[in-house]
Each structure stands twice: as C-alpha cells, then as structure tokens.
XYZ file of C-alpha atoms in Angstrom:
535
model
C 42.106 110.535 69.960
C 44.515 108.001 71.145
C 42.430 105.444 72.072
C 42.119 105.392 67.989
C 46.001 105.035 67.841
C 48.382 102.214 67.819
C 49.569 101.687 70.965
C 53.166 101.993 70.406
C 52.474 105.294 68.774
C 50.843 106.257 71.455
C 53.246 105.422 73.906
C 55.634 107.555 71.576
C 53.181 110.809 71.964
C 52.831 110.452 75.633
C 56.306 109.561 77.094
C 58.265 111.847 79.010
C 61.007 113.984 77.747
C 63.912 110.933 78.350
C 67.565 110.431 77.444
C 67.026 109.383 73.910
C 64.904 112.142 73.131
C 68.258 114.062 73.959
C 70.418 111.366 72.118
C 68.128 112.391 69.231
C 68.530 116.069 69.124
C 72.507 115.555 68.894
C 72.675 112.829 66.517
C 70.134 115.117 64.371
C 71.102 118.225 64.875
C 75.492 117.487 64.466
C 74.047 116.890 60.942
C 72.351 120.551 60.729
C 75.822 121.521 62.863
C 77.771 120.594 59.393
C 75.376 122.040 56.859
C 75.633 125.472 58.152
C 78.526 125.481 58.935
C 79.946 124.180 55.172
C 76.692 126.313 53.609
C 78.174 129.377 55.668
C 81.601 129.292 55.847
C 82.178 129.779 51.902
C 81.348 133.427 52.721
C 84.565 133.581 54.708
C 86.674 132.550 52.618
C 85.385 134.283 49.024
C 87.530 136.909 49.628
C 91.018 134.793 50.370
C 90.146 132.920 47.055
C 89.842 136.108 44.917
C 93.165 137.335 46.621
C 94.878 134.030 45.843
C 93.656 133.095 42.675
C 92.472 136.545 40.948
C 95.511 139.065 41.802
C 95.674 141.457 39.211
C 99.696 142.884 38.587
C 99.469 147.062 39.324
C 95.473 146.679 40.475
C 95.532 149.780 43.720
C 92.887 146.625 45.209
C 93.307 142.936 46.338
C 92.093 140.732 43.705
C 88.350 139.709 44.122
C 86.172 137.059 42.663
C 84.740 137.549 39.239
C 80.770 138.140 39.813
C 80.370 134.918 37.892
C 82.699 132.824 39.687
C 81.286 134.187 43.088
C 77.752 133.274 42.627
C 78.933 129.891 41.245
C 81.145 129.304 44.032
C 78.398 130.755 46.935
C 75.479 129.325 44.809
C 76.332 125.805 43.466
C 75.771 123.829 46.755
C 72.613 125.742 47.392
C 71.329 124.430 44.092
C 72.606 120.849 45.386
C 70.620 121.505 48.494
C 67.427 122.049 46.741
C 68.078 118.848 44.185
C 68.926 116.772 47.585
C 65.893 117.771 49.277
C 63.711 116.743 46.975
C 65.415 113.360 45.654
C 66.172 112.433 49.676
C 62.745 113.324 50.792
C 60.944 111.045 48.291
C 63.850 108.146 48.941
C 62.826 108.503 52.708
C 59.492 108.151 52.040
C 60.256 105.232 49.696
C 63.161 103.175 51.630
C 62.860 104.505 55.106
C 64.256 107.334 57.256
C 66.836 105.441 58.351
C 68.082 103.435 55.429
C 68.429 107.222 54.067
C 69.987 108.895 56.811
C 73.821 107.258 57.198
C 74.008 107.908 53.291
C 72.971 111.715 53.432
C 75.773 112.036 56.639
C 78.642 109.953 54.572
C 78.333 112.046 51.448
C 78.265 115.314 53.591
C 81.658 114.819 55.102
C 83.075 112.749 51.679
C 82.366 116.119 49.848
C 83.268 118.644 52.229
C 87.002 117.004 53.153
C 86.881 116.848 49.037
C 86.281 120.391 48.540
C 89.314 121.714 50.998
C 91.197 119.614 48.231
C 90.014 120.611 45.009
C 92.750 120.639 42.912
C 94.065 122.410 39.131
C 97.016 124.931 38.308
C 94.952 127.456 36.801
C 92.031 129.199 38.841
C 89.158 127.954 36.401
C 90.121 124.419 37.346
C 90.222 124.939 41.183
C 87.173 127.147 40.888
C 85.476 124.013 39.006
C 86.469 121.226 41.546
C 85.473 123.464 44.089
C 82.035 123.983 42.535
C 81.660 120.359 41.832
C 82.230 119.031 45.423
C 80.209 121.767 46.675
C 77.013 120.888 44.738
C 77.407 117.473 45.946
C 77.981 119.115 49.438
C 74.665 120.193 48.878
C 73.260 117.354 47.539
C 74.070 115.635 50.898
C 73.021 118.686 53.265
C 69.926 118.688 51.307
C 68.651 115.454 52.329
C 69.572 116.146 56.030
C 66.586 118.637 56.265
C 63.830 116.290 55.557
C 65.232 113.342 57.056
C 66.110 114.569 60.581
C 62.787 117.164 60.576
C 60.976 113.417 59.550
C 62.817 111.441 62.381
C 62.499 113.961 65.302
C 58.899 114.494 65.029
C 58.019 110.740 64.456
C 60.157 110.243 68.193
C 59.123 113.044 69.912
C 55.992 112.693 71.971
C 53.330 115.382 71.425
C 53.653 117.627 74.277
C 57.167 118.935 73.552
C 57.745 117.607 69.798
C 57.955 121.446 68.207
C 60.731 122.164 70.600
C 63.028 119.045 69.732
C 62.265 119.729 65.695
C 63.510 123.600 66.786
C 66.002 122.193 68.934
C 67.824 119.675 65.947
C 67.512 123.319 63.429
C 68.935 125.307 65.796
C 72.232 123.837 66.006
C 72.577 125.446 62.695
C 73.686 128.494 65.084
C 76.442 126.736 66.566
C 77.457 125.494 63.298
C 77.830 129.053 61.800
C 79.222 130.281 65.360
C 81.948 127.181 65.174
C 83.342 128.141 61.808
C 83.382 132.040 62.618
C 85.696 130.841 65.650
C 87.572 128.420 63.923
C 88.201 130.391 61.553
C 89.382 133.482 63.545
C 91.694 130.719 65.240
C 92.988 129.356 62.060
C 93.773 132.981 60.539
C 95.104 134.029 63.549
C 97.252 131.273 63.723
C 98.605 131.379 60.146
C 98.491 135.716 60.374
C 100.888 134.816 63.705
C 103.168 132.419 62.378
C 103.529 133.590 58.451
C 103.266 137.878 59.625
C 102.843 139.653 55.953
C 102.522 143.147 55.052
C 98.970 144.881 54.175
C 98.312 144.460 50.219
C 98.982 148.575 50.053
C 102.749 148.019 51.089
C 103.100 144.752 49.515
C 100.813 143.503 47.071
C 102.380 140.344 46.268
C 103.855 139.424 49.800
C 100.522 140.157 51.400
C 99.235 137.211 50.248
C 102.024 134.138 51.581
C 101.615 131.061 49.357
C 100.743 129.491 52.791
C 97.395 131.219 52.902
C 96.269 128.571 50.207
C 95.868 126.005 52.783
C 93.328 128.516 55.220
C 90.370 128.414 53.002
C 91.446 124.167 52.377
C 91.363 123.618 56.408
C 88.167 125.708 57.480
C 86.092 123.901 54.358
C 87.624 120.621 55.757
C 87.132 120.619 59.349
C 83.372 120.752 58.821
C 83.467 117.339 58.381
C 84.108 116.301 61.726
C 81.860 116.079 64.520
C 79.166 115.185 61.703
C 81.647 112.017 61.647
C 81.826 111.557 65.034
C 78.097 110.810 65.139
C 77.674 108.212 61.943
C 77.771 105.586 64.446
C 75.397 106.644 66.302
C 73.257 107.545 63.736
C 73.349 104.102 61.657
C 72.485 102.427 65.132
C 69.294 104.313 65.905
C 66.322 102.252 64.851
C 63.925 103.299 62.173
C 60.896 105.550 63.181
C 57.671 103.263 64.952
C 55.461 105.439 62.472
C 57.455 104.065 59.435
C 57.641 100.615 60.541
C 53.953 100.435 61.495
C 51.926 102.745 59.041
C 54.131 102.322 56.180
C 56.078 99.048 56.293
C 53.368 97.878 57.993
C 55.444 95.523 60.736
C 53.855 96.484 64.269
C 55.563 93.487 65.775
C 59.383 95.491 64.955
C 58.100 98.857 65.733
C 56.706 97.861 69.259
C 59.834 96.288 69.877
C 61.593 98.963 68.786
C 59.819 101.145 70.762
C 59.939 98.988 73.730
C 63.718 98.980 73.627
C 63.591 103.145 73.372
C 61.097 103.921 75.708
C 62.592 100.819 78.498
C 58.920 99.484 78.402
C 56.775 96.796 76.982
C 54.632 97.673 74.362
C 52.001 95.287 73.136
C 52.575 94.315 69.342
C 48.788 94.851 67.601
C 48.031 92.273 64.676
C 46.778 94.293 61.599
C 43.984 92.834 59.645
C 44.975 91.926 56.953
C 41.972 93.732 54.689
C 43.628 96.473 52.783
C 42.119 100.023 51.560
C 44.099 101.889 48.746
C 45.490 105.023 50.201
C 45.655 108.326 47.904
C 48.961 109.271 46.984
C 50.862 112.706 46.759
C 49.313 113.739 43.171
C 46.165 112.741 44.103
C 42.258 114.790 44.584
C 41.569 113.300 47.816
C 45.698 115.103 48.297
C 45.040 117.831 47.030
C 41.254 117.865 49.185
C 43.137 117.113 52.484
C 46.443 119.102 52.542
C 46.587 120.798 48.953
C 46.188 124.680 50.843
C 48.563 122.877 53.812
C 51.230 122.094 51.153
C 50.635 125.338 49.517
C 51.286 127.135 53.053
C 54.318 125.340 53.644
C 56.143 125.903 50.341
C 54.793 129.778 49.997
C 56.269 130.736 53.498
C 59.634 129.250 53.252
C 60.009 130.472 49.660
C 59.248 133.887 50.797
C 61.290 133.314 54.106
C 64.697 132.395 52.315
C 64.167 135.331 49.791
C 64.563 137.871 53.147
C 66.731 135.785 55.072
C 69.468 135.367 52.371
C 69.213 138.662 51.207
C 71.021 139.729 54.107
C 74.631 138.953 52.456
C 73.652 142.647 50.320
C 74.113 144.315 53.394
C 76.800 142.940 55.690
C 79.461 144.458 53.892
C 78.063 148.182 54.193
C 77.152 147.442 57.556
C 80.615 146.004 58.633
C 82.328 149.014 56.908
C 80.427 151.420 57.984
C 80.743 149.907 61.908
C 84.515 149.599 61.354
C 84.693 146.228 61.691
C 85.966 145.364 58.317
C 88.396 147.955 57.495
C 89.597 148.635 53.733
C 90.651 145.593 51.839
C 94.217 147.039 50.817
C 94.913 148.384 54.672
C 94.845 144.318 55.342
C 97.199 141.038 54.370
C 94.780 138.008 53.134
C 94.469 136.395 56.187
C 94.084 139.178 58.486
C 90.661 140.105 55.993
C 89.391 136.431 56.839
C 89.980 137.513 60.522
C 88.143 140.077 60.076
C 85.236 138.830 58.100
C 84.994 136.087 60.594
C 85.150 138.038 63.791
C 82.421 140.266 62.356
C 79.962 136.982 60.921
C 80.819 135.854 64.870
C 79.368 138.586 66.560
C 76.173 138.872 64.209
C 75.692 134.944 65.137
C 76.536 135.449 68.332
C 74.197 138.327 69.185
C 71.163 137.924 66.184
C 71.153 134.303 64.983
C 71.702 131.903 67.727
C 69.530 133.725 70.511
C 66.677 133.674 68.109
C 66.672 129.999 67.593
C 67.210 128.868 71.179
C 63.808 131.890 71.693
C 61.520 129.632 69.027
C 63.049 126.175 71.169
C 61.899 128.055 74.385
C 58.561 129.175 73.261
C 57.242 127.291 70.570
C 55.257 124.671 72.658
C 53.747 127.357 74.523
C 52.685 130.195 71.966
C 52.601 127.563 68.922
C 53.802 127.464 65.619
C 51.495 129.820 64.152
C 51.642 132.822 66.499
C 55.653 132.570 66.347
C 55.804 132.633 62.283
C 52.820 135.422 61.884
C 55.161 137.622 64.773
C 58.247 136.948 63.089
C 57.049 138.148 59.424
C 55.304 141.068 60.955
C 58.209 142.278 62.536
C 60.317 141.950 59.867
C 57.784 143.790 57.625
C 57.923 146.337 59.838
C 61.907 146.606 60.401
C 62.675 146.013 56.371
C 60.182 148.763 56.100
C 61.889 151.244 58.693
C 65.238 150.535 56.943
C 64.106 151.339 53.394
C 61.544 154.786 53.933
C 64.201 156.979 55.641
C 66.922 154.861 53.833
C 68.810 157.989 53.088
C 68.501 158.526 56.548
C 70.314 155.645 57.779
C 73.284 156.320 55.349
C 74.562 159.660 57.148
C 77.708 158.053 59.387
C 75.855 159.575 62.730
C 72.830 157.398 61.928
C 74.561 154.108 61.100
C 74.463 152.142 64.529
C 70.686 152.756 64.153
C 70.535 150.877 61.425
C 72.533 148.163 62.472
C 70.603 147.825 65.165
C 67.080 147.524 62.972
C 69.249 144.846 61.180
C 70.292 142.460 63.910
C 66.512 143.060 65.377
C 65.379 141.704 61.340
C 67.153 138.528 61.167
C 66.528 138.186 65.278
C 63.007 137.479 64.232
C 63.553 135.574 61.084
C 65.273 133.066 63.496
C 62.767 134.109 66.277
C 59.822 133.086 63.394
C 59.679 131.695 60.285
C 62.841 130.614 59.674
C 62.711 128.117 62.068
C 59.132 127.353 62.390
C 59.066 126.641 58.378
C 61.257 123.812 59.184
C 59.029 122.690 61.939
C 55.686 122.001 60.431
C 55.936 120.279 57.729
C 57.222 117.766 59.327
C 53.971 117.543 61.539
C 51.159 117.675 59.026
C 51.381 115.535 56.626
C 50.591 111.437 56.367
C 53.381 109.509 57.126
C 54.063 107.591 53.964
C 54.422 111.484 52.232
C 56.231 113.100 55.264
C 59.760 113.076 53.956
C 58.218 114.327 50.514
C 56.417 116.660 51.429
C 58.485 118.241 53.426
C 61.474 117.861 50.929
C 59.554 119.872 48.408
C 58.805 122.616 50.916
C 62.281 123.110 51.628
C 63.037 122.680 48.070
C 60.951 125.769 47.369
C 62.915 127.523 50.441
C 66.183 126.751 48.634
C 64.672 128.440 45.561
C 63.938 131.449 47.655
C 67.391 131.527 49.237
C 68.539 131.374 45.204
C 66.770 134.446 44.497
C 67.406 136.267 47.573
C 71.326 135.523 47.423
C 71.688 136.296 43.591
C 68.780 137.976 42.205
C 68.567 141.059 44.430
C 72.435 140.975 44.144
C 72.081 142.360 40.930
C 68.601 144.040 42.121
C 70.304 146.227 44.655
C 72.690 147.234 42.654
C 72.514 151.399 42.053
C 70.486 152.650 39.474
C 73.173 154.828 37.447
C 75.594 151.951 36.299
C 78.205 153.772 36.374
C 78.087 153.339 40.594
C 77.341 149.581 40.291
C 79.533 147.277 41.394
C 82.065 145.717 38.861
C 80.771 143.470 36.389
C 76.855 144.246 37.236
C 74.441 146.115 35.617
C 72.319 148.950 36.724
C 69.685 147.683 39.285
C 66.675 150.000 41.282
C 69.085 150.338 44.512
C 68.721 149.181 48.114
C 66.210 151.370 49.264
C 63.597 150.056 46.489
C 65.121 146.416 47.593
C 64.312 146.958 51.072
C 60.715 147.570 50.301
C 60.583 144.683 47.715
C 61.422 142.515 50.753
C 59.102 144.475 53.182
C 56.705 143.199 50.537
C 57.711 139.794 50.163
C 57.818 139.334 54.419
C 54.399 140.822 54.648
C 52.929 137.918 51.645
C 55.061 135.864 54.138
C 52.793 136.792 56.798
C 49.513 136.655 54.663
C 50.272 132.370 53.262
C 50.918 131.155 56.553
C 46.944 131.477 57.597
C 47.075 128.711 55.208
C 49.464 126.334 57.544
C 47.351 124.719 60.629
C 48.704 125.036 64.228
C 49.952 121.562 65.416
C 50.552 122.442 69.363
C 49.672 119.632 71.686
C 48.195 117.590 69.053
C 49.465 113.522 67.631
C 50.996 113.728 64.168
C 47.893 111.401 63.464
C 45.211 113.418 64.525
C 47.146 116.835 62.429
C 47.680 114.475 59.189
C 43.657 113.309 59.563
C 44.453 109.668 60.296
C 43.139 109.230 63.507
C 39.665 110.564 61.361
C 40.103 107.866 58.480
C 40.063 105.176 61.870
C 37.321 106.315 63.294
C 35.300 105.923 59.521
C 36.142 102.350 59.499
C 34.001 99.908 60.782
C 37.189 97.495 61.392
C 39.420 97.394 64.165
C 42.126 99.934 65.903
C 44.966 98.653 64.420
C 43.504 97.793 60.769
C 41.728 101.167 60.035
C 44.847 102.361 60.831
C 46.834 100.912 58.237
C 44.204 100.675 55.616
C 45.002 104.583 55.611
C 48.420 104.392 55.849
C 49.893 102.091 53.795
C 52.467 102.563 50.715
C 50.879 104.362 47.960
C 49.371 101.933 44.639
C-alpha cells in the first residue's frame, strides 16, 4: 500500500541497504555494546568483591558475597532497566527519539565510570554506592532498548528492516565477549605483575590490596566506545515517521530524508482537518493491538525467566568441566581469570553465533517461525536436562549436558530472545512505538528478575541442610528445569498472538495505511488525521 503512504516514508521502505543504514547499526548498537557489557560484567567480578570486602579470619573458603548483598548488587540495575524502559519509552514517544537518545547514552557512561568509583571504608557503604550507580546504570541502559529498537525500524526500509533491529541487539554479544576479554587481560595483567599465593597457602596475601582496583577498571571501561559514538549519535536527525506522523512537519522530515537517502523527496502539505487519534488506554487500543501488546509482553516475560536462569547453572557446569577449579586452590584475581575465560567461551561458542543466525535469517524465515523454533527447542532441551537429571550428574555424563546447555541458550539467542526485541518495534502506531515497546521490555526485565533471583532460591535442594548458605530449602534443579520447560513451552503457545511483520511497511503492520484508505481526504491528510499526538 504505498501509494497510500507519504512519500518520504516511502522512499524510507524502499531504499537500498546504503551507508547510513550501516552508520545506524553502530551508532545503535555501541549503545547495546555498553549495556551488556556493564549488565554482564558484574557477574565477573561478584566473586573478587566477596574476597575483598567479606574475608572471614580462619574461614577454610575465600570470602563470598552475602546472598543479600549479591542479589542487590547483580539485581539493582536490572530493576533500573525495567524503571528506564518504561519512563524512556513514553518520553520518546512524548519528546522524540532523538531528543531522548544523547540523554539515555550520557547517563550510561556518567554511571558506569561512577560505579568503578564507588566509594566508603566499610563494605555496606561501597556495596551501597555501588548499588546506587548501578540502578541508575540501569536506568540509562533501560531507555537504550526502546529508543534504538524505535529508531532502527523507523530508518530501515522494509525489505531488510528485521535484520538491522537484530543487527543493533546483537552487538550485545560483542559487548559480553569484550568484557570476558578485557577482563582476562586485566587479571592477567594484575595476576602477572602483583603474583600472590592461592587463598589455601595464604589467605590474607591471596588477595593484594591492588586487586581493589580490577573490579573498579572492568566496570569503568564500559563506558567507552559508548562515548566514542555520542557525537554521532546527537547528530543523526530525528526519525521521518516522528517528524511527519507525530510532529506533524513533512516539510523537515522530507528534508531530512532527502539529506539521508542523497535524494529529493517532495515535501506533501497536510490538510489541515484533524481526526482525534485513540491513545494507548484506549477501546479502539485495546480493539487494534490489545492481543498484539499482550503477545509482546507474555513472550519476553517468559523469555527472560529461561534466559536468566542460566546463572543457576554455570557454576556446576564450569566445575564440573574443570574450568573453574576450587575457589581456595586460586588467588582473587586468578578466580576472575577464570570466571572470565569460562563466560568467554560460552559467548564465544552459544551467544554470539546465535544472534548473528536470527541477523542472517530473520528476513527470510520471519519473525514468527524463528521465535516459535527457538521456544520449541528450548522446551525440548530444558526438558532433556531435567527427566534424566540424575543422569546428567554422574561425572562420565557431564559434557552431555553441557552440550544440551550451550544448544538451550543457542536458540534463546537463535529465537526469542532476539526476535522479542524485534517486533515490537514494528507493530505498533508510531506516536505509541517507544511505549509500547518500553512496556514489553519492561515486562522482560521482570522476567529476567524472577529468573535471576526467584529460581535462585527455587533451585535450591530440598533438604536445607544441602542448600546453599543463607537460603532456604527449595524443590531442586531437576523440578526447576521442568518449571522452565514449562514456562518456554507457554513461551511458544503467546507468541501465536504476535503478527509476522516480514516484507511489510511499519504502516501497513500498525493499520495506518487502512485508517488512509477510510478517509475520503487526501494521501497526506488521512495520514495524519491517524497519526497525530494523542488528546
């Protein structure tokens, strides 16, 4: 239907892949680069902090975390992440995508060079600092995930649009890849030039007071090449869709546009006639995208509950494969070796190849048949992991089930954790893009808070005397496995209620192009008598 389209969004949905759709996908996606890599990299570090700040005098064990300090530390900027997503999304909505963007990037790298200093004597006050940066880490990386989904689809053109969206989410591989390097460098480095004994020979000398300012450098560097792109990003022009449908100033957006796409692009005069347009808590809403909305937000809640569940296994898995060897056999900064050469090689061989699959793929099979493959086949691996659980435990069997692991999260990255990103930033009306979308990764966020906390006490073993310090009894991993068999295969079941959006203009998915063709009034005035700020 683009002869019912403005022509400057047209031109948008049928240009050829060019150098700013490339310019795009790196000034996007360095953003998604520095959320995963700050959201991740805590994880290497937990254990350095317990060993620094939690040594117990005569303990046979390095000092770890308290369980309430470790989900605060691993958990506050996930809780700032879902309070961003939702606060940015509706300011993008309500601003612009662009007015929105250079603030979400600034207070990313302000709070992540903040939290490598948090400061105190004691460890409640460092532990508090750290926290409070972190949730405003969070705050920041939240809005990064509706505004860049937003501005990627509104400048891709239709043919290849799922593939940039994928493209700008899938540098979140490289961002956990980059701090599992830098962090092997950094530890290696300090292991190399401050040599200590293992914690068993030495307690106190195994940790140097030097190994303070490892965790302070890996949260820190982060920051960077998100920084190295804020120019960049504050000179891209808003979105044609924004300026047009929402702001309502064809005349800027086709010269925006013209200036992007190096041609001219006629400016259409709106009619000045105006039709109220429903708004987000609306029944004509709820009518036209309630079960869409319902899709989006059910998925990715159920997605994040598997995907971040997978922190209750790595250490078993890492044990049992040798590749983290006993705590006390180790100094502090040969464990964050360790831990980081292990997290590398799961990246490197699960996480990032799955990603770059869904970029490959995704405008060919679609949306839909990549998420309903990549919840069935984690139904069915969480499934063979928990029946013959027992099975799996006996040390001859354990490569098996690392393998059924990596092969899990291969197809969470290879599925719905990337196509949840995807399409909600495709089906909705512009003026409630950002929203929308904000509040369906909002409710992923709240899935990853549950999967990364609740089944850490749900896993735990049934007889509490075998549960992990500080926990209480729990039903075990096996009956956690096939809670989150479960939970993949509801996965599966809510995302019949998300529409394909292959090959097809954002207007003609969001039912704009329809509301034009209802009109009796002209192209560019139907248009925006659907599409214009919410009364």
């Amino acid at each position: 239907m683009a002869g019912d389209q403005l022509k400057v969004l047209n031109a948008l949905d049928v240009a050829k892949t060019q150098w700013y759709h490339f310019t795009a996908i790196i000034i996007a996606g360095m953003g998604f680069f520095t959320d995963a890599y700050d959201l991740f990299c805590i994880s290497l570090v937990t254990k350095l902090l317990g060993r620094i700040y939690y040594h117990v005098d005569g303990s046979k064990k390095p000092g770890t975390l308290p369980p309430n300090v470790s989900a605060a530390v691993n958990g506050v900027a996930l809780c700032g992440t879902l309070a961003g997503q939702l606060f940015f999304g509706w300011l993008g909505d309500k601003l612009g995508r662009k007015r929105v963007y250079g603030l979400t990037l600034m207070l990313m790298c302000l709070s992540s060079i903040a939290s490598g200093l948090s400061f105190g004597k004691e460890p409640k006050t460092v532990m508090a600092t750290l926290c409070f940066f972190r949730f405003w880490l969070g705050f920041g990386i939240g809005g990064d995930y509706p505004l860049s989904a937003t501005i990627m689809s509104e400048y891709a053109n239709k043919k290849t649009r799922g593939a940039f969206i994928a493209a700008v989410f899938a540098m979140q591989g490289f961002g956990i890849l980059a701090g599992g390097i830098f962090a092997i460098i950094i530890s290696s480095a300090f292991n190399a030039r401050f040599n200590a004994p293992a914690y068993e020979v030495d307690p106190i000398a195994s940790t140097p007071p030097q190994a303070d300012y490892v965790w302070r450098i890996i949260l820190m560097v982060g920051a960077i090449p998100a920084l190295l792109t804020f120019y960049s990003r504050m000179k891209m022009p808003e979105t044609a869709r924004y300026t047009a449908l929402v702001a309502k100033n064809t005349k800027q957006a086709a010269a925006d546009m013209s200036k992007v796409l190096n041609v001219d692009i006629e400016a259409e005069q709106p009619n000045v006639e105006q039709k109220k347009s429903y708004g987000l808590f609306s029944k004509e809403f709820l009518r036209r995208h309630g079960l869409h909305l319902l899709g989006t937000t059910s998925t990715w809640f159920l997605l994040d509950i598997a995907f971040y569940s997978q922190n209750l296994f790595q250490k078993d898995i890492f044990s049992a494969i040798g590749w983290i060897p006993p705590a006390k056999t180790m100094n502090a900064t040969q464990e964050v070796f360790r831990i980081a050469r292990a997290q590398t090689l799961i990246a490197l061989c699960s996480t990032v190849p799955g990603y770059w699959f869904t970029v490959a793929l995704i405008d060919r099979i679609g949306r839909f048949a990549i998420q309903i493959l990549g919840f069935f086949m984690m139904t069915v691996f969480m499934f063979a992991l928990a029946f013959p659980y027992n099975h799996w435990t006996h040390p001859d069997h354990r490569i098996g089930f690392v393998v059924l692991y990596s092969l899990t999260f291969l197809f969470a990255n290879f599925g719905p954790n990337a196509t949840t990103f995807v399409v909600p930033a495709e089906i909705f009306p512009a003026r409630l893009r950002s929203t929308c979308h904000g509040i369906s990764a909002a409710s992923g966020k709240l899935g990853a808070i549950i999967g990364a906390f609740g089944f850490l006490y749900l896993a735990q073993n049934q007889d509490k005397a075998k549960a992990d310090a500080g926990y209480p009894a729990g039903i075990g991993v096996k009956n956690s496995l096939i809670v989150l068999g479960v939970v993949n295969f509801l996965g599966l079941m809510f995302t019949f209620l998300v529409p394909e959006s292959k090959g097809k203009s954002l207007e003609e998915m969001t039912g704009e192009n329809e509301d034009m063709a209802e009109t009796g009034m002209d192209r560019s005035a139907s248009y925006n008598n659907r599409t214009g700020p919410v009364v």
